[in-house]
Each structure stands twice: as C-alpha cells, then as structure tokens.
Short mmCIF file of C-alpha atoms in Angstrom, two decimals:
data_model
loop_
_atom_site.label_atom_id
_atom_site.label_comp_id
_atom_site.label_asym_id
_atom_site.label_seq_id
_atom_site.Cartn_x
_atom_site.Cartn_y
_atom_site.Cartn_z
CA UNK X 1089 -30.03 -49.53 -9.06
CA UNK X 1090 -27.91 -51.30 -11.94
CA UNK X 1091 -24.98 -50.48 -10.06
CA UNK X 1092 -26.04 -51.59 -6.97
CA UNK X 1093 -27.40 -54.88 -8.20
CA UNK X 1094 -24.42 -55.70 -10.16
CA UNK X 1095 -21.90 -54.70 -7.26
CA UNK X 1096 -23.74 -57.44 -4.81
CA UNK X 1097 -23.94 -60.11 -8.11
CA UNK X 1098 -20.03 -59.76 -8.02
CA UNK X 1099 -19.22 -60.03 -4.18
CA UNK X 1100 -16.91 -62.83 -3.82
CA UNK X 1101 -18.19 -65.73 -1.67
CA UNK X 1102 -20.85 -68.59 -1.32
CA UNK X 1103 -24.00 -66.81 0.28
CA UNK X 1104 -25.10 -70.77 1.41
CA UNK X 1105 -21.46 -71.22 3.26
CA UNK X 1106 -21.61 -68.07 4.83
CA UNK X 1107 -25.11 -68.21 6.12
CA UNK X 1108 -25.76 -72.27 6.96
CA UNK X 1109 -21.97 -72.93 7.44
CA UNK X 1110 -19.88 -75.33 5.94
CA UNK X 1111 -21.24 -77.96 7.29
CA UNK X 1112 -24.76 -77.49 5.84
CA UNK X 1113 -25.64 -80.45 3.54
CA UNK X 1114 -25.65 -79.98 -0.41
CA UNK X 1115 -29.51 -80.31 -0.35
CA UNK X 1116 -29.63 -77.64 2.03
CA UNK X 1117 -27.74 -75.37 0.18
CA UNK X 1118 -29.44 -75.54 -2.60
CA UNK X 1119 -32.44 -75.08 -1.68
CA UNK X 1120 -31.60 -71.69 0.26
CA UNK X 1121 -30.13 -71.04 -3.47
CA UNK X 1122 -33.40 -71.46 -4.71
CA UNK X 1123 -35.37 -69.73 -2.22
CA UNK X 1124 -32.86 -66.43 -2.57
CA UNK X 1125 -33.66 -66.74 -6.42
CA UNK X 1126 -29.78 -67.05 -7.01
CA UNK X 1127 -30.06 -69.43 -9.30
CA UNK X 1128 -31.89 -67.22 -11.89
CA UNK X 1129 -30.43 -65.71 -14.15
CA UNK X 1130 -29.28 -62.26 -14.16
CA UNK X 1131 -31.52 -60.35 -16.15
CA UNK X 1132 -33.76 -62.26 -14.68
CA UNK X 1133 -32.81 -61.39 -10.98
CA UNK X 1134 -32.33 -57.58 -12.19
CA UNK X 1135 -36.09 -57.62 -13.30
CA UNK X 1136 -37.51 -58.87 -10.18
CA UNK X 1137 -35.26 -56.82 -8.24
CA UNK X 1138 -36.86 -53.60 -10.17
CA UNK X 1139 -40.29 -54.28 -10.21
CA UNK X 1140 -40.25 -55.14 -6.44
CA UNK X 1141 -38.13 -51.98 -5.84
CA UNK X 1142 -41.09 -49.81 -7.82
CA UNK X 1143 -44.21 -51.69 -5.90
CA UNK X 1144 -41.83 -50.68 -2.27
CA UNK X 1145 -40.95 -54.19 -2.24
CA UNK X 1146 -37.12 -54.50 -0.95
CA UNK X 1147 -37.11 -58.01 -0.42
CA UNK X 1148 -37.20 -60.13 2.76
CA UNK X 1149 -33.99 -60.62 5.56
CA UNK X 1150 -33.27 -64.03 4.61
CA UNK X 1151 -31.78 -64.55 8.19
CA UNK X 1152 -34.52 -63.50 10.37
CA UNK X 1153 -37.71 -63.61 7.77
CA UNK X 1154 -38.32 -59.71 8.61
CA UNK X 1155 -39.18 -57.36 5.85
CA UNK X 1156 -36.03 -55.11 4.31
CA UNK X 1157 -37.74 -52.21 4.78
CA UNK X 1158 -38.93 -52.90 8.69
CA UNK X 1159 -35.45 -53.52 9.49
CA UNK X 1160 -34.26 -50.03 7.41
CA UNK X 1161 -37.26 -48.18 9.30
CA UNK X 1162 -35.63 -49.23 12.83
CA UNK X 1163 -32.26 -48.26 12.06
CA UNK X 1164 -32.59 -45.22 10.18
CA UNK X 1165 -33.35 -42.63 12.55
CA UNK X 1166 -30.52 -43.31 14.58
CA UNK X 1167 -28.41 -42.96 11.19
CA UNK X 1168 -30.33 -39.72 10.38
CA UNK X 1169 -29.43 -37.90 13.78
CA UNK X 1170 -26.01 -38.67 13.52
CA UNK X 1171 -25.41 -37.54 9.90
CA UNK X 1172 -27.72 -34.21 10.58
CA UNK X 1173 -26.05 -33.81 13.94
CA UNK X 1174 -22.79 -33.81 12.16
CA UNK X 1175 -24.00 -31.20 9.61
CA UNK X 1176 -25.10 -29.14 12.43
CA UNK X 1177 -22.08 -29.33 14.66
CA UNK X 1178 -19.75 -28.74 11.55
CA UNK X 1179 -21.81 -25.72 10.22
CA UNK X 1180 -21.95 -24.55 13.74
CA UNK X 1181 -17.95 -24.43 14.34
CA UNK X 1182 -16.80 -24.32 11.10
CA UNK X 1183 -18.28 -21.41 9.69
CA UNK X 1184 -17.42 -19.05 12.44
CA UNK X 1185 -13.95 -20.37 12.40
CA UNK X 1186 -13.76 -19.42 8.52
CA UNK X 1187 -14.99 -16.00 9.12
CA UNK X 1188 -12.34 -15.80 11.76
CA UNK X 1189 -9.40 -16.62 9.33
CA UNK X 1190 -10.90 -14.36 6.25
CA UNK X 1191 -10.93 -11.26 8.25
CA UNK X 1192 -7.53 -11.67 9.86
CA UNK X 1193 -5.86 -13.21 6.70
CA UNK X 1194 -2.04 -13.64 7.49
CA UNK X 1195 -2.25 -13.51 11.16
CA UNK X 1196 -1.36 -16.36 13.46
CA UNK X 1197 -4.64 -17.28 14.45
CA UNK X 1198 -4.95 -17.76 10.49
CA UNK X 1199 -1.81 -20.14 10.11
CA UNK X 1200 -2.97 -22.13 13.42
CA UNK X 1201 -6.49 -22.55 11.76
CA UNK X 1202 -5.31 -23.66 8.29
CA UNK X 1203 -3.08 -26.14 10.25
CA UNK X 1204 -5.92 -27.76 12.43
CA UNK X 1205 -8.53 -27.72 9.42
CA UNK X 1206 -6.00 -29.78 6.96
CA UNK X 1207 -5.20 -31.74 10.03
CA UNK X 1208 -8.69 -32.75 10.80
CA UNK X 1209 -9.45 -32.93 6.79
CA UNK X 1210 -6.92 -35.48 6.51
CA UNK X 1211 -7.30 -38.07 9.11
CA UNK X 1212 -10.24 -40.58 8.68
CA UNK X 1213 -13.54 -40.21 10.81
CA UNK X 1214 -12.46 -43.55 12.28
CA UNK X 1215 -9.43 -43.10 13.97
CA UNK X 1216 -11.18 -39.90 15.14
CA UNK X 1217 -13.69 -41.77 17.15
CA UNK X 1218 -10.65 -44.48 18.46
CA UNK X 1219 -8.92 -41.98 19.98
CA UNK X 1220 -11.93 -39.43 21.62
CA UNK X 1221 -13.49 -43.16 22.60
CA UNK X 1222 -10.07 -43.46 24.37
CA UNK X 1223 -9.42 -40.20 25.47
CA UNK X 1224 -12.59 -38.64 26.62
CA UNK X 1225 -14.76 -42.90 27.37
CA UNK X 1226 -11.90 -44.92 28.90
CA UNK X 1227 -9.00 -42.30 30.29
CA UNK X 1228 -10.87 -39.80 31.58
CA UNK X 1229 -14.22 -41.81 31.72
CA UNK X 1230 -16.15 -38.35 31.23
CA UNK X 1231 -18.71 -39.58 28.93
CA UNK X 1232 -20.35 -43.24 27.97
CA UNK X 1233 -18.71 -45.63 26.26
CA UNK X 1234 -20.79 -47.55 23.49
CA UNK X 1235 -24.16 -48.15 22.18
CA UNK X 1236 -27.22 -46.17 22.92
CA UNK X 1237 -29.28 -45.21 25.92
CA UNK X 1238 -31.57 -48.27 26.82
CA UNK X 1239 -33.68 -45.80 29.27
CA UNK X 1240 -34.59 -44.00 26.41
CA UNK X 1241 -33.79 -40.43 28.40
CA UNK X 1242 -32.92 -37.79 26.21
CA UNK X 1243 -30.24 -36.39 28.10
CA UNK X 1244 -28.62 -39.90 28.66
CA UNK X 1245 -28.95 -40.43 24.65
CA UNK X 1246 -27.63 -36.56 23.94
CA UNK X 1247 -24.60 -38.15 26.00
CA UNK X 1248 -23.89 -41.14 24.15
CA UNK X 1249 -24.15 -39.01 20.70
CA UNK X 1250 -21.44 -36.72 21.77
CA UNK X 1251 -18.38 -38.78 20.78
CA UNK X 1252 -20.20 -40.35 17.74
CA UNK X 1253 -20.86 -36.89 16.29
CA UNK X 1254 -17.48 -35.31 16.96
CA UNK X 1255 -15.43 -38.21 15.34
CA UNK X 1256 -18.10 -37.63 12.21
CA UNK X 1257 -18.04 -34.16 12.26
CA UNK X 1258 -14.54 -33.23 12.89
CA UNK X 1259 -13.00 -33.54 9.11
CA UNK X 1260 -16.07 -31.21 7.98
CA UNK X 1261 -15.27 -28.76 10.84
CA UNK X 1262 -12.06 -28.50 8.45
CA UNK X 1263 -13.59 -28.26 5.34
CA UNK X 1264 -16.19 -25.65 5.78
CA UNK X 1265 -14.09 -23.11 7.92
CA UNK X 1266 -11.30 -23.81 4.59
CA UNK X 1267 -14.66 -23.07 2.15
CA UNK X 1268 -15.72 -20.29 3.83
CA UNK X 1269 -12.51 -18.73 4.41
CA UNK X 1270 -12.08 -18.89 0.52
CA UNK X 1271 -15.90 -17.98 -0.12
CA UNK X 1272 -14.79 -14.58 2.43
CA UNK X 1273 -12.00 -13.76 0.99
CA UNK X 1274 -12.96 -13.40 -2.37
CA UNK X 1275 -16.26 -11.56 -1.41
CA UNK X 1276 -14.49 -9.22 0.79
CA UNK X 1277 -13.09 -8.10 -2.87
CA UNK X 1278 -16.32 -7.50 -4.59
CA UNK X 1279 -16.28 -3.59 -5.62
CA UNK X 1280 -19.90 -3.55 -3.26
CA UNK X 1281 -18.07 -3.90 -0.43
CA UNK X 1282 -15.41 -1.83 -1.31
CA UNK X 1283 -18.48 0.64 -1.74
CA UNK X 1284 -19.48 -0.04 1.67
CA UNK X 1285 -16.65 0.66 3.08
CA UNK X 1286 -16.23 3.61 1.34
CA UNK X 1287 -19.72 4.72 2.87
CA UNK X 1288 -18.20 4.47 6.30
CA UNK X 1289 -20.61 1.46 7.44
CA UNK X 1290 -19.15 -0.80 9.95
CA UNK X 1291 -16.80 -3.23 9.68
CA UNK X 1292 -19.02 -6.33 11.35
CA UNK X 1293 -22.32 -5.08 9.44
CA UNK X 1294 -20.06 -5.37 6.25
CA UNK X 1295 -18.93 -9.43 7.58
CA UNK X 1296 -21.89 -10.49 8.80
CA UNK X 1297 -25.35 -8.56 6.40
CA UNK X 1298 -23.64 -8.20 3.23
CA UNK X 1299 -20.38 -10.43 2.89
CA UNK X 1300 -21.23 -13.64 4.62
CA UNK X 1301 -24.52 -13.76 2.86
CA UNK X 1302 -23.05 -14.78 -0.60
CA UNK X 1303 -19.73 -16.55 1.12
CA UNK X 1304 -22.40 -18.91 2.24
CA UNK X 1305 -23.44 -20.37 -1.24
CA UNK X 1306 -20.66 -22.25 -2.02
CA UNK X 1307 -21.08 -23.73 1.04
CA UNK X 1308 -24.63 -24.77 1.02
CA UNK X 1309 -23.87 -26.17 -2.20
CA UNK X 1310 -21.35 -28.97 -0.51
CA UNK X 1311 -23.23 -29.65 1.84
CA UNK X 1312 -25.06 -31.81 0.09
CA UNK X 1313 -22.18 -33.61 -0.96
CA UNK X 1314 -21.76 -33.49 2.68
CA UNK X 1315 -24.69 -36.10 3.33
CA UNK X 1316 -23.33 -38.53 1.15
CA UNK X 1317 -19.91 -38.54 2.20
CA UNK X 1318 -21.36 -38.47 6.26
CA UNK X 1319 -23.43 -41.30 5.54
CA UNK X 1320 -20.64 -43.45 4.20
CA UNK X 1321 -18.28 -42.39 7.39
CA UNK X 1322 -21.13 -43.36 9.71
CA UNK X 1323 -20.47 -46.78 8.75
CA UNK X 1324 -17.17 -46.81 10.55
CA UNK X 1325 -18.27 -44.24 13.23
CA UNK X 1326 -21.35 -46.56 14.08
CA UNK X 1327 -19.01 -49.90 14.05
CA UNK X 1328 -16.40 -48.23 16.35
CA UNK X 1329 -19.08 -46.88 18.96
CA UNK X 1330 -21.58 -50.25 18.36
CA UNK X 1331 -24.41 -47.62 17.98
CA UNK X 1332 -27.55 -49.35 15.66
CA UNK X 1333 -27.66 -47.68 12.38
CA UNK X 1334 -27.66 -47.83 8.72
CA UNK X 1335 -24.09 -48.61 8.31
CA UNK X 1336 -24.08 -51.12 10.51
CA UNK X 1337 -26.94 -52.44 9.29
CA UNK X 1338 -25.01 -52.96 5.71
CA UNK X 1339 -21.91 -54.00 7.22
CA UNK X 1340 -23.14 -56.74 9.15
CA UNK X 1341 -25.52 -57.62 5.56
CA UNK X 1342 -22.61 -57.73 3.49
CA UNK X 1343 -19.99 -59.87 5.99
CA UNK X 1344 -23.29 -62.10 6.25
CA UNK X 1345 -23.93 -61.89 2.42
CA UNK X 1346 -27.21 -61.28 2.91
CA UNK X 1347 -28.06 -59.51 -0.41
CA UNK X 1348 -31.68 -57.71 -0.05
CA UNK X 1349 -30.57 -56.26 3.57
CA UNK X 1350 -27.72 -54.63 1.53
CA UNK X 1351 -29.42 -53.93 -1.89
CA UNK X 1352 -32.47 -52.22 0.46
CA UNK X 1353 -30.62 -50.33 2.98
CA UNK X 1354 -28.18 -48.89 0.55
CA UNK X 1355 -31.02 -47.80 -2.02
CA UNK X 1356 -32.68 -45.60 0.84
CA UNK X 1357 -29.30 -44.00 1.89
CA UNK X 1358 -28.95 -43.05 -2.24
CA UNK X 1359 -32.43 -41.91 -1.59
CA UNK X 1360 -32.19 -40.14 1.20
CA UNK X 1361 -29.01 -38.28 -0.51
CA UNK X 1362 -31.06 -37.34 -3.38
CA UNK X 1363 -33.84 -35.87 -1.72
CA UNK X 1364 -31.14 -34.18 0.48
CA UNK X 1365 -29.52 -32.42 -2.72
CA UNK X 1366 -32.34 -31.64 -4.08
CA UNK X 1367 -33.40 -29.81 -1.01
CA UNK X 1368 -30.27 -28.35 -0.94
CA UNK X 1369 -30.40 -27.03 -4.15
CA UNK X 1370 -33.86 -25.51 -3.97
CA UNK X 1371 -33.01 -23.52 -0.79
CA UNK X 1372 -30.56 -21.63 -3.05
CA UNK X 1373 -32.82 -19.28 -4.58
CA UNK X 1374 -33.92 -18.29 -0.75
CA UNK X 1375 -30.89 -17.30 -0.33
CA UNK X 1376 -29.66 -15.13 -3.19
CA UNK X 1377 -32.66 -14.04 -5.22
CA UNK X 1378 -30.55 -13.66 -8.67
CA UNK X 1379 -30.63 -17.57 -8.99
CA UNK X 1380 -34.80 -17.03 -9.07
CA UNK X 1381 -34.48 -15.03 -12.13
CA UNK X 1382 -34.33 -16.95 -15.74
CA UNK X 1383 -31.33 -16.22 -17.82
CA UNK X 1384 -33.47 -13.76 -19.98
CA UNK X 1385 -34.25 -11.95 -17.00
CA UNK X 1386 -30.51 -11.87 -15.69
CA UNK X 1387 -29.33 -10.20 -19.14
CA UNK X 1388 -32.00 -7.68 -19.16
CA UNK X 1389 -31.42 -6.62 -15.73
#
C-alpha cells in the first residue's frame, strides 16, 4: 500500500490540467486541489489513504462522484473470467502438450513443440490479440470483433471471449507444456517408476496415476504467479479488444490521473492475487500428502 501510494504521488503531471483542461481558471484548480486532498502533505495523505483503506473506504471517482469500489465491483468480473479463462485454457492445452514432449523426448514432435512454446513465450499477449483480432475478426470475419455482448446471451458472450482469452492465454500455453515437460522428465527418473516398470505395469498407468501426479506440483505452484502476471497482460488484452475490465479501468484512471480509481482498483487486483496464492498454496497438501506432514514427522518416517 506504501508502494502503491508513493508510485501515484510521483506520476508526472498536473491532475487539475488533465481533468478541467487548460483552460480551467486558477481558482478552479485549486479548489479541485483541495477537494482531492493534494495539497496535504504526504504523511498526511498516506494516513488517510490507510485508515480509509482499513474501514473499505477506497475513495470517491473524482470524475463521475461514484464510489471506487462500485466502479471496481462492475468491472471485475469481466476481469476475473478472462484471467481464470486463461488459466483454464492454458492448463487445458498446455499440460497435455508437456506430457506429449516428456514421453517422446528427442522426437520431432518434441523439437516442433519446444519451438512453438518459446515462440508463444516470447511474443507479448498484445500483439497476440492484434493479429487473431485481424486474422480470425476482420479477414476471415469468423468471430466478433470488440467489446462484449450487449444481449447478455451466453453463447454470444462465450463468442466475444474467444479471441480475448487466446491472445492471454497463448504465452502460458508455452510455459506450462515447457514446466511440465521438465516436471516429466525428471519424474520419469525417480527409482519408483523405474520399479513400476520393472513390475510390468503399463506404460500410460505409469504417465498418467503415478508420474503426472507429482510433475504437476511445480506447476500448481506457478500458477499462482500465473494470476499476477495474467492480470497485468489483461490490461493490454482488454485495451486491444475494448472489453470493460480492471485494466482498463486503471488505464483510463491513470491517463486521466485520477488517483483513488487507480490506488482502489489496483489494491483489489494485489488482493485478489494474494488470496489466489494463498489458495494455491493450500491445495498443495491435497495433492501430495508428504507436504501435510511436519518436518518431525518427515524424518521419522
């Protein structure tokens, strides 16, 4: 919250020129000055800003009067879906495609995969969504263009999220079938399933019930990384298809320098990534019991 207060204090700019315009009179200036509270101190601004944050104060729009946190509460779903549908869609594609390359290591469906996953790792989320909005919106006019369904039908919306969640998705697609080709590999080495194979059982039950099981951990772990770094690209995802969101939200607060939009909306989304990793990390322990016992427990097992 320090951080984020002092990173607003220091954005360049007149917040009275940008919002009244330069011709706005002097008196008028200053009195929006006064009625932002920027011309209190820091400290002084810093405690306010806390002890509103801790009552679930985050201030008021100063453009449209609206509360910070009704504006957050009508954008943030949209934001949610997106970043979850991501998740999802990158989970979905790129674990299989990791198990794919582990278990034929060296063979050219391998070298074709590690190609495409450092290819889609490397480019940015936003020139992902410029060219699929050209490709599959304008050339081959296959699926909608921008914004979201006003007719509120699911199917219509499911449509429009499509391109959005590809161009978000695509460098995680990458990532995780990278992880989890390095997560398989060195599994597939463990002396237990050495012993399984040695046992005769088959080759998928060996992949899929024993191996993939603890591949997966290293994976889970990122993915809450994986929030974070999905929320931050939906900034540029939600600008390029002019879908309402979070990131836009912020964008358009800080071009605008409209301080408690962007101090609000950007605490929730380091809210929101906390809660995220801390969900994250609780769900290992369902997955491999060892991490449920204590370390006096592990070394007298």
């Amino acid at each position: 919250m320090v951080l984020l207060f002092a990173l607003t204090a220091l954005v360049p700019g007149d917040p009275a020129k940008t919002l009244l315009g330069p011709q706005a009179s002097p008196e008028l200036a200053k009195r929006f000055i006064t009625e932002m509270g920027l011309d209190q101190p820091l400290h002084i601004r810093l405690w306010r800003f806390f002890g509103a944050v801790l009552t679930g104060n985050l201030g008021v729009d100063v453009i449209s009067g609206k509360p910070v946190v009704q504006l957050v509460a009508s954008v943030l779903p949209y934001t949610v879906i997106l970043t979850f549908s991501a998740i999802g869609l990158s989970v979905l594609i790129g674990v299989p495609l990791g198990i794919h390359a582990a278990t034929h290591r060296g063979s050219a469906s391998d070298t074709i995969l590690a190609f495409i996953s450092v290819a889609f790792i490397a480019v940015p989320s936003f020139v992902i969504a410029i060219f699929l909005l050209l490709i599959f919106a304008i050339w081959l006019d296959w699926l909608p263009v921008l914004g979201t369904s006003r007719s509120g039908e699911f199917l219509d919306e499911a449509r429009r999220m499509i391109l959005p969640t590809l161009a978000l998705a695509a460098g995680w697609i990458g990532f995780i079938a990278r992880l989890v080709r390095s997560s398989m590999l060195e599994v597939l080495g463990e002396p237990y399933i050495r012993t399984a194979r040695a046992y005769g059982l088959p080759e998928r039950m060996i992949t899929y019930k024993y191996a993939l099981k603890n591949a997966c951990i290293p994976t889970i772990a990122i993915l809450g990384l994986g929030i974070g770094r999905l929320l931050g690209g939906a900034v540029l995802v939600e600008i390029v298809f002019a879908r309402p969101g979070l990131g836009r939200l912020v964008y358009e607060a800080v071009s605008e320098r409209n301080f408690p939009v962007v101090q609000g909306a950007v605490l929730v989304v380091v809210v929101l990534f906390v809660v995220v990793n801390l969900i994250v990390d609780l769900s290992y322990s369902a997955i491999d019991p060892r991490i449920r016992r204590s370390p006096g427990q592990g070394a007298g097992a």
